Amino acid sequence: MKPLETKRFIHIRSELISKAKGDVLEIGSGTGINFSFYKDVSVTAIEPNPFLRKTSYERAAAVKTPIHVMEGNAEQLPFSEQSFDTVIGTLVLCTIPNPVEAIREISRVCKPTGTILLFEHVRHENSLLGKLQDFLTPIWKRACDGCHLNRETIHLLKREDMEIIEINKHVGNIFITVEARKKQM
């Protein structure tokens, strides 16, 4: 992934995170790769993996933006309803065992006027490529920490009453960035 990170993803992450405002929750911070992109916000970052979280702590200490890293998972967020102005996830919904529950929790903790920003890889629209992803996913999951190559993230968001504000496709339409919010009743 390093070539993609340095040539493509760095720009995608930077552009997406520049939209973050106010109190931010980052789900699945991993190694803290996003931390250097945050400006003029306060960040709470959760990461369930202790090895990745250790690197997140180190990266959080190396940036000016206040970032509080803590153990947690997106399916059971330890925060009150409507706590955050922005919720961010980058390349994380693919590995979460129950993405529907994670989306519900993200919606619960995001303020009604808040924004949800995601950078994900998804099942390709092309039938042949999508079937290839379906075929490879069981092997890929075992090799890559539970990652599903074929998650249909947009479908899941819409199913959970998220209003999609903007979708941008990247790298052959396998990766997307999404700006969304809770549907206003």
XYZ file of C-alpha atoms in Angstrom:
185
model
C 0.000 0.000 0.000
C 2.950 2.331 0.492
C 3.184 3.409 -3.182
C -0.545 4.180 -3.205
C -0.226 6.055 0.094
C 2.606 8.276 -1.070
C 1.404 8.905 -4.625
C -2.392 8.968 -4.345
C -3.836 8.501 -0.878
C -1.931 11.361 0.745
C -3.817 13.835 -1.471
C -7.154 12.092 -0.981
C -6.717 12.049 2.804
C -5.568 15.670 2.922
C -8.494 16.938 0.849
C -11.076 14.945 2.814
C -9.726 15.871 6.244
C -9.556 19.563 5.316
C -13.379 19.470 5.501
C -13.324 18.526 9.205
C -14.720 21.121 11.596
C -15.068 21.487 15.369
C -14.945 18.407 17.580
C -13.862 15.470 15.419
C -14.127 11.735 15.994
C -11.871 9.539 13.900
C -12.875 5.895 13.913
C -10.149 3.315 13.388
C -7.211 5.683 13.470
C -4.804 2.822 12.755
C -1.268 4.203 12.888
C -2.455 7.812 13.012
C -1.623 8.394 9.366
C -4.278 11.137 9.145
C -3.122 13.139 12.152
C -0.814 15.542 10.331
C -3.713 16.720 8.121
C -5.935 18.041 10.929
C -6.004 21.818 11.361
C -8.008 24.015 13.758
C -9.999 21.132 15.248
C -9.969 18.934 18.327
C -9.739 15.201 17.592
C -10.717 12.087 19.507
C -9.354 9.010 17.748
C -10.378 5.450 18.534
C -8.445 2.337 17.562
C -9.139 -1.221 18.779
C -5.778 -2.736 17.784
C -3.181 -2.147 20.548
C -0.201 -2.332 18.156
C -1.642 0.251 15.775
C -2.848 2.380 18.693
C 0.720 2.600 20.014
C 1.837 4.243 16.769
C -1.247 6.494 16.885
C -0.166 7.738 20.333
C 3.283 8.566 18.976
C 1.934 10.404 15.933
C -0.593 12.303 18.046
C 2.227 13.552 20.268
C 4.149 14.788 17.206
C 1.472 17.157 15.831
C 0.170 20.531 17.005
C -3.521 19.640 16.758
C -4.918 18.281 20.043
C -5.554 14.573 19.437
C -6.753 12.213 22.147
C -6.186 8.567 21.174
C -8.120 5.884 22.999
C -9.127 2.257 22.757
C -12.510 1.698 21.167
C -14.414 0.237 18.294
C -16.961 1.798 15.995
C -19.750 -0.664 16.798
C -19.903 0.497 20.433
C -18.793 4.110 20.667
C -18.364 5.257 24.275
C -19.741 8.746 23.641
C -23.014 10.557 24.222
C -25.457 11.186 21.425
C -24.668 14.160 19.208
C -21.144 14.657 20.607
C -19.181 15.414 17.424
C -19.309 17.972 14.623
C -17.417 15.673 12.249
C -16.892 11.913 12.154
C -14.113 10.585 9.927
C -13.210 7.087 8.821
C -10.512 6.263 6.297
C -10.140 2.752 4.943
C -11.855 1.360 8.011
C -15.420 0.272 7.224
C -13.978 -2.578 5.153
C -12.511 -4.214 8.277
C -15.258 -3.577 10.812
C -17.072 -6.862 11.528
C -20.490 -5.193 11.691
C -20.448 -2.109 9.451
C -24.203 -1.503 9.833
C -23.835 -1.177 13.599
C -20.807 1.084 13.097
C -22.798 3.361 10.774
C -25.624 3.511 13.333
C -23.152 4.469 16.043
C -21.500 7.079 13.829
C -24.932 8.556 13.159
C -25.782 8.513 16.870
C -22.691 10.433 17.978
C -22.680 12.924 15.084
C -24.571 16.159 15.667
C -27.664 16.724 13.492
C -25.791 19.467 11.633
C -22.572 17.428 11.591
C -20.698 15.847 8.723
C -19.528 12.288 8.142
C -16.413 12.003 5.981
C -15.284 8.636 4.638
C -12.510 7.334 2.414
C -13.144 3.683 1.552
C -12.581 1.026 -1.046
C -15.778 -0.532 -2.342
C -17.175 -3.269 -4.536
C -16.623 -2.207 -8.128
C -19.646 -1.266 -10.263
C -18.328 -3.364 -13.141
C -19.945 -6.791 -12.788
C -16.820 -8.742 -13.713
C -14.535 -6.774 -11.363
C -17.138 -6.963 -8.588
C -17.326 -10.755 -8.949
C -13.532 -10.924 -8.831
C -13.609 -8.961 -5.564
C -16.290 -11.337 -4.235
C -14.090 -14.318 -5.142
C -10.938 -12.834 -3.563
C -12.542 -11.478 -0.376
C -12.410 -14.703 1.742
C -8.668 -15.052 1.096
C -8.034 -11.309 1.436
C -9.889 -11.188 4.778
C -7.559 -13.788 6.262
C -4.436 -12.089 4.922
C -5.412 -8.475 5.661
C -6.900 -8.222 9.155
C -10.525 -8.904 8.161
C -10.638 -6.503 5.208
C -13.563 -7.030 2.810
C -12.690 -6.037 -0.754
C -16.356 -5.987 -1.718
C -18.182 -3.848 0.848
C -21.029 -1.842 -0.657
C -20.537 1.168 1.593
C -22.819 3.583 -0.265
C -25.676 1.079 -0.129
C -25.108 0.606 3.617
C -25.088 4.358 4.253
C -28.320 4.894 2.308
C -29.949 1.933 4.047
C -29.189 3.588 7.381
C -30.818 6.878 6.328
C -27.671 8.804 5.567
C -27.953 11.685 3.147
C -25.098 11.519 0.655
C -23.877 15.049 -0.075
C -20.948 14.164 -2.316
C -19.188 11.075 -3.676
C -15.855 11.186 -5.471
C -14.315 8.126 -7.117
C -10.584 7.436 -7.179
C -8.063 4.926 -8.551
C -10.201 3.134 -11.111
C -13.425 3.642 -9.139
C -12.359 1.162 -6.455
C -11.833 3.899 -3.861
C -14.363 6.574 -2.930
C -14.594 9.581 -0.692
C -17.991 10.361 0.749
C -19.405 13.387 2.498
C -22.654 12.512 4.242
C -24.918 13.541 7.087
C -27.899 12.210 8.953
C -31.128 12.664 7.046
C -33.148 15.487 8.528
C -36.600 14.306 9.504
